[in-house]
Short mmCIF file of C-alpha atoms in Angstrom, two decimals:
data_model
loop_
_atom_site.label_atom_id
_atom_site.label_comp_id
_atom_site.label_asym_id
_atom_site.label_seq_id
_atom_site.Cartn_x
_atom_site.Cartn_y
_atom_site.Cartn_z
CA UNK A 1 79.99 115.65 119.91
CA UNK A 2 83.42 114.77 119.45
CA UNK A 3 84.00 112.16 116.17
CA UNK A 4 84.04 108.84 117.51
CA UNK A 5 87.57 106.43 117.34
CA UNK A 6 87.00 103.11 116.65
CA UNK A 7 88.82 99.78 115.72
CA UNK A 8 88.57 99.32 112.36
CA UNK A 9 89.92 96.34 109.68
CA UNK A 10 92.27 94.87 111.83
CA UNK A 11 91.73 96.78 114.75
CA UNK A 12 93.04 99.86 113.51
CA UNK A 13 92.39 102.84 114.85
CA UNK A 14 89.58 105.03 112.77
CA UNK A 15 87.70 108.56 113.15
CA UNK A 16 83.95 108.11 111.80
CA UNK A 17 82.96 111.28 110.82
CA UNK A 18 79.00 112.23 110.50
CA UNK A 19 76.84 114.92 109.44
CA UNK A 20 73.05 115.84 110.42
CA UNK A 21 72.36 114.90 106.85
CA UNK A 22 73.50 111.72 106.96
CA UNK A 23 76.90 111.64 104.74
CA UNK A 24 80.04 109.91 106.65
CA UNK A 25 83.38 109.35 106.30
CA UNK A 26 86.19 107.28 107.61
CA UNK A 27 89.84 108.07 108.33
CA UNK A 28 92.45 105.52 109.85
CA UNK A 29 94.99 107.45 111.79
CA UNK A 30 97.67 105.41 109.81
CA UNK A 31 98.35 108.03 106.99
CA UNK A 32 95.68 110.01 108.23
CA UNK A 33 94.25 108.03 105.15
CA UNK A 34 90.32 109.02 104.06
CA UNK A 35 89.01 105.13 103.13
CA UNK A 36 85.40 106.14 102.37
CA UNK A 37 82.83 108.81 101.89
CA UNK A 38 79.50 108.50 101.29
CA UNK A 39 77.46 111.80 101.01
CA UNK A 40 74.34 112.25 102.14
CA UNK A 41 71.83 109.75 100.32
CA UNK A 42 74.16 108.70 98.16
CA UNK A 43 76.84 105.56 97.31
CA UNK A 44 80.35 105.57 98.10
CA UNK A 45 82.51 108.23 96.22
CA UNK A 46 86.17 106.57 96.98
CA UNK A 47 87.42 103.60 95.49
CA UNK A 48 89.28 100.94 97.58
CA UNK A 49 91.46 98.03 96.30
CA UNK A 50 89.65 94.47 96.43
CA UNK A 51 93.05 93.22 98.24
CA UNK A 52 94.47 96.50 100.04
CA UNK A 53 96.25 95.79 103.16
CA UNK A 54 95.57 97.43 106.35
CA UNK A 55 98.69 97.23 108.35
CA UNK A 56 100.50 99.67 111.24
CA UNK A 57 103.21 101.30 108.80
CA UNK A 58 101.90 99.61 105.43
CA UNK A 59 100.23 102.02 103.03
CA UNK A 60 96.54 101.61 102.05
CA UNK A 61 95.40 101.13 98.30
CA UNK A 62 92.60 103.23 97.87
CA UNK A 63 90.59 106.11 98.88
CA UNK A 64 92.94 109.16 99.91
CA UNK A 65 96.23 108.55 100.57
CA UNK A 66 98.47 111.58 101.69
CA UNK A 67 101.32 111.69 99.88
CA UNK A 68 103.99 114.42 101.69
CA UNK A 69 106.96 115.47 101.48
CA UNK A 70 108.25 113.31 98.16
CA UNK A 71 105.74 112.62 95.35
CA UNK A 72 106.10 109.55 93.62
CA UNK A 73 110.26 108.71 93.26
CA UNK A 74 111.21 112.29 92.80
CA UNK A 75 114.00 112.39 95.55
CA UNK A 76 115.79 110.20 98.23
CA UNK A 77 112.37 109.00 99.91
CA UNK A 78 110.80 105.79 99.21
CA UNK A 79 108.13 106.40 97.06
CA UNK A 80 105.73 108.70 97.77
CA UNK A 81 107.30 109.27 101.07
CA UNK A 82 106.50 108.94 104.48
CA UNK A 83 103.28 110.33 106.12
CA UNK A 84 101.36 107.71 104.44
CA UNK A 85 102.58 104.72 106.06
CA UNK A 86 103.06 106.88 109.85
CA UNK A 87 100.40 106.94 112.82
CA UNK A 88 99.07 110.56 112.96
CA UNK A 89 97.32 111.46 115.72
CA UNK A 90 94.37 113.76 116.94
CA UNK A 91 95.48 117.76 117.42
CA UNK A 92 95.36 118.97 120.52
CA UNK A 93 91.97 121.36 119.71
CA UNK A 94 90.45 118.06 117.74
CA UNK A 95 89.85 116.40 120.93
CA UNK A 96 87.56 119.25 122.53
CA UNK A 97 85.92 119.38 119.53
CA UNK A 98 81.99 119.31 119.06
CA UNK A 99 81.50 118.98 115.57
CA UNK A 100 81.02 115.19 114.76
CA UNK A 101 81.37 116.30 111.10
CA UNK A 102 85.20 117.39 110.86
CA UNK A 103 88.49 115.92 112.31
CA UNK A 104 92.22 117.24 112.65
CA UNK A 105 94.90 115.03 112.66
CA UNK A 106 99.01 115.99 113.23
CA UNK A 107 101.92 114.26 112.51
CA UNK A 108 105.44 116.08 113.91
CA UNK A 109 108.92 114.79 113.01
CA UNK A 110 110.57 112.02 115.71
CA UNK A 111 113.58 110.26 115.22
CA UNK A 112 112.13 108.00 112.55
CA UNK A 113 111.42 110.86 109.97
CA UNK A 114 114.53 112.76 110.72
CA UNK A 115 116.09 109.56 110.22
CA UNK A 116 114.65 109.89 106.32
CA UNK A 117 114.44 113.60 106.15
CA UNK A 118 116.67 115.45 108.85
CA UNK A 119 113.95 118.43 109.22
CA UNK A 120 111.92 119.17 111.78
CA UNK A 121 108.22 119.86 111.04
CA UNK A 122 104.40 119.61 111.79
CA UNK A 123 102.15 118.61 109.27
CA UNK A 124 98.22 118.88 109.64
CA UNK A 125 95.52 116.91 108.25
CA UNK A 126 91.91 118.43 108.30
CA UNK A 127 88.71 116.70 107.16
CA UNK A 128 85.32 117.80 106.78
CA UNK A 129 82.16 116.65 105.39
CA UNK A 130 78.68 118.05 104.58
CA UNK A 131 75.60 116.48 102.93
CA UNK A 132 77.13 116.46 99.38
CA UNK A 133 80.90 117.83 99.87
CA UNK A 134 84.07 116.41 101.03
CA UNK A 135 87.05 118.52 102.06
CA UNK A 136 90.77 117.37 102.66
CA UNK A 137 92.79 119.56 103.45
CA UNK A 138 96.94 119.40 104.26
CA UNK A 139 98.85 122.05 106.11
CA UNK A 140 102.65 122.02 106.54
CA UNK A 141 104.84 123.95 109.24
CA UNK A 142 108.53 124.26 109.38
CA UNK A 143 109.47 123.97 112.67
CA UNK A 144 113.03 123.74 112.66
CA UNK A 145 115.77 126.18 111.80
CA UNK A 146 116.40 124.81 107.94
CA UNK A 147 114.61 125.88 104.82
CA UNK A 148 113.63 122.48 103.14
CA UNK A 149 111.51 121.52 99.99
CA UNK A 150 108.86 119.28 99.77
CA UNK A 151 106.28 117.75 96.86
CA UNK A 152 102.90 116.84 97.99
CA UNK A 153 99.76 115.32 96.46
CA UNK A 154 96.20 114.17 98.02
CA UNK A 155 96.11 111.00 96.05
CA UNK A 156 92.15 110.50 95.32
CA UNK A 157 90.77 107.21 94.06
CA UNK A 158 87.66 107.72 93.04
CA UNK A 159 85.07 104.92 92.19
CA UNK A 160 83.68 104.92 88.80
CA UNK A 161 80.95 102.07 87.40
CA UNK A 162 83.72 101.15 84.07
CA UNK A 163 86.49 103.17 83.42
CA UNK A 164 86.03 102.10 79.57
CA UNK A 165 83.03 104.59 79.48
CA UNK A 166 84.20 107.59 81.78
CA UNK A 167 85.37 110.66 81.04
CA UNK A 168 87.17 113.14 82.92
CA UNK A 169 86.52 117.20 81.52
CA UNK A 170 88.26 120.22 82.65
CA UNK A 171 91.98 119.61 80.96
CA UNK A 172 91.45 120.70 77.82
CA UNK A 173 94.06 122.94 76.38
CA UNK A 174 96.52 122.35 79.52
CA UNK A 175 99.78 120.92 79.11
CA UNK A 176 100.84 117.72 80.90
CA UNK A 177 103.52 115.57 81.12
CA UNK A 178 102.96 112.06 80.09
CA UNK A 179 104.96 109.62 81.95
CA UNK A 180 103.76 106.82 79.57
CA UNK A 181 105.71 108.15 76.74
CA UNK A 182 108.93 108.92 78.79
CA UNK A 183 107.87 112.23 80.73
CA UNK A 184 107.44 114.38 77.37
CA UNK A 185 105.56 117.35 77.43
CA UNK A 186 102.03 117.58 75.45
CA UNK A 187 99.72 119.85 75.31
CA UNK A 188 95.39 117.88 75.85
CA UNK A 189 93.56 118.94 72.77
CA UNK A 190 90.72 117.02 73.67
CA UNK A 191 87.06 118.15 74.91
CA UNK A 192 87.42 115.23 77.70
CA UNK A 193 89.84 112.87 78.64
CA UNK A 194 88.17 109.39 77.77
CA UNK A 195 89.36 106.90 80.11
CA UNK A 196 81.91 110.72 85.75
CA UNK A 197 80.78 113.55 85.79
CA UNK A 198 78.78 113.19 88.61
CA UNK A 199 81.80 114.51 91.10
CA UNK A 200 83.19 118.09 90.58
CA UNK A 201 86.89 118.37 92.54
CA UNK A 202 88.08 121.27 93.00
CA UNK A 203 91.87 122.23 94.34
CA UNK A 204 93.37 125.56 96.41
CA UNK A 205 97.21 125.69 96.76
CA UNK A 206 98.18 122.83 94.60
CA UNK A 207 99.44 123.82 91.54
CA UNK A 208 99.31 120.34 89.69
CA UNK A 209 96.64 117.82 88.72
CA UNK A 210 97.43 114.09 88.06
CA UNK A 211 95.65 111.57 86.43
CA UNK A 212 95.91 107.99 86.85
CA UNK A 213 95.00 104.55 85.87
CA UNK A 214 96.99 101.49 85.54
CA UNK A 215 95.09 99.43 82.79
CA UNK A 216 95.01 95.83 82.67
CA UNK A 217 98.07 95.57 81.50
CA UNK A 218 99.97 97.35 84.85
CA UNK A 219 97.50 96.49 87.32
CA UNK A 220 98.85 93.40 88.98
CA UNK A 221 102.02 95.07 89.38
CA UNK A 222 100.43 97.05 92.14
CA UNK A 223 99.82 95.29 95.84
CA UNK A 224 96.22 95.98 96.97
CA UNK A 225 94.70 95.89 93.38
CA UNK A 226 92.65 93.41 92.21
CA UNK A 227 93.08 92.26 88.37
CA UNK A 228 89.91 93.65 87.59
CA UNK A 229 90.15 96.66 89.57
CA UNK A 230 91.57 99.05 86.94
CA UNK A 231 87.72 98.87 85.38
CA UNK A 232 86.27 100.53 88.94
CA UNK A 233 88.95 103.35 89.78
CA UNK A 234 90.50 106.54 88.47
CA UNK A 235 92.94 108.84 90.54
CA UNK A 236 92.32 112.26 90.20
CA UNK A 237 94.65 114.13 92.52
CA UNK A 238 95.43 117.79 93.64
CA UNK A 239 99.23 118.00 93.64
CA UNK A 240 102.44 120.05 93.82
CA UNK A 241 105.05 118.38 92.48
CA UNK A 242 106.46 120.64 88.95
CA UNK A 243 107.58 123.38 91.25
CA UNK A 244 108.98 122.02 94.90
CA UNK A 245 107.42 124.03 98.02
CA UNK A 246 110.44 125.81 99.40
CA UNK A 247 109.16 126.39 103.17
CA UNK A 248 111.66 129.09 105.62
CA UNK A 249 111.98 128.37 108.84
CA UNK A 250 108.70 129.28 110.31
CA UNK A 251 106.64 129.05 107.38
CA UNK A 252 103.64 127.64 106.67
CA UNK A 253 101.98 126.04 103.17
CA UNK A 254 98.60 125.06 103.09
CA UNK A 255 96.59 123.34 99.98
CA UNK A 256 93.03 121.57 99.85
CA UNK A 257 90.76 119.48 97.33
CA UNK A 258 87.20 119.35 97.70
CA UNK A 259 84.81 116.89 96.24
CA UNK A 260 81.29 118.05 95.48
CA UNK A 261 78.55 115.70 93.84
CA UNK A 262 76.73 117.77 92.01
#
């Protein structure tokens, strides 16, 4: 059967998505924003701010915001741009659909984008669980007659017991830039990055990984975060941001993150 839409904190509109083995999901329309998983069996997987908002055109702190077509402050945008904080809605094929387990959401340029970013696009937003995976994936169309550029991240919060005795594995020997120390270049020596390993993510089309935590220090700057929140959360997110997408008129970019428990 077709995923069900309900009203969810504040009335806001929500896709429940479930699978025969019991995992679900939830994604508010607004940002086309993934606020929980839980696979099948299992606890929740996606961190969400003690204090996040849930407002029509406010972005949510927490689980999976979609961050498209500006990462962070790296253009004219406000930060992170725009498809976070705009209603998506169902695709046309989503709404015949019978699987209960996966959802595809659109979100086209109106006069509101264009009034941001004077292109003319469709981006697509696909979701779909299993008993112990969770797949996000982001598809972007140029539908216009301009070639334009775009940075793009699926910004994951995941839930961790203390951040103070996690580690994250998988970057050693990679080079990053550290925006703590001004954006310079270094090069992860370590065998982990201290900051579980129960979650495996894994990434197709983006290029770039970030990682992300605000410490106690930072973590009341941020609206939606809780004092103590820094000690629950890490963000872990697929990205493309070192080397812009340049999309042609009629061309198409796709990229996806997966998150296993394993």
């Amino acid at each position: 059967m077709t995923p069900p839409i309900v009203p969810g904190k504040n009335g806001m509109s929500t896709v429940l998505l479930s699978h025969p083995s019991g995992s679900s999901a939830d994604v508010y329309l607004n940002g086309a924003h993934v606020t929980s998983w839980i696979p099948a069996g299992g606890k929740e997987v996606l961190f969400m701010g003690k204090t996040a908002t849930f407002a029509p055109g406010d972005p949510i702190r927490g689980g999976i915001p979609v961050v498209w077509p500006q990462f962070a402050n790296l253009g004219g945008l406000p930060q992170h741009g725009f498809a976070r904080k705009t209603e998506w809605r169902l695709a046309d094929d989503a709404e015949s659909s019978e699987d209960p387990a996966s959802v595809k959401l659109v979100l086209t340029d109106d006069h509101r984008t264009r009034e941001q970013w004077p292109y003319h696009f469709r981006t697509e937003l696909t979701v779909t669980i299993d008993d112990k995976s969770l797949e996000v994936k982001l598809d972007a169309f140029n539908t216009g007659d301009e070639l334009f550029t775009f940075t793009a991240a699926l910004h994951t919060y995941i839930a961790v017991a203390d951040i103070r005795e996690s580690a994250i594995r998988g970057f050693t020997g990679k080079w990053y830039l550290d925006k703590t120390q001004g954006g310079n270049e270094t090069k992860d020596e370590a065998k982990k990055m201290v900051i579980s390993d129960e979650t495996e993510i894994r990434a197709a089309g983006f290029k770039d990984a970030v990682v992300w935590n605000p410490w106690a220090e930072k973590v009341t700057g941020f609206i939606g975060l809780a004092p103590e929140d820094y000690i629950r959360m890490v963000c872990v997110e697929a990205a493309q941001i070192g080397s812009p997408v340049e999309l042609k008129p009629a061309g198409t970019w796709s990229g996806s993150q997966t998150l296993a428990i394993v």
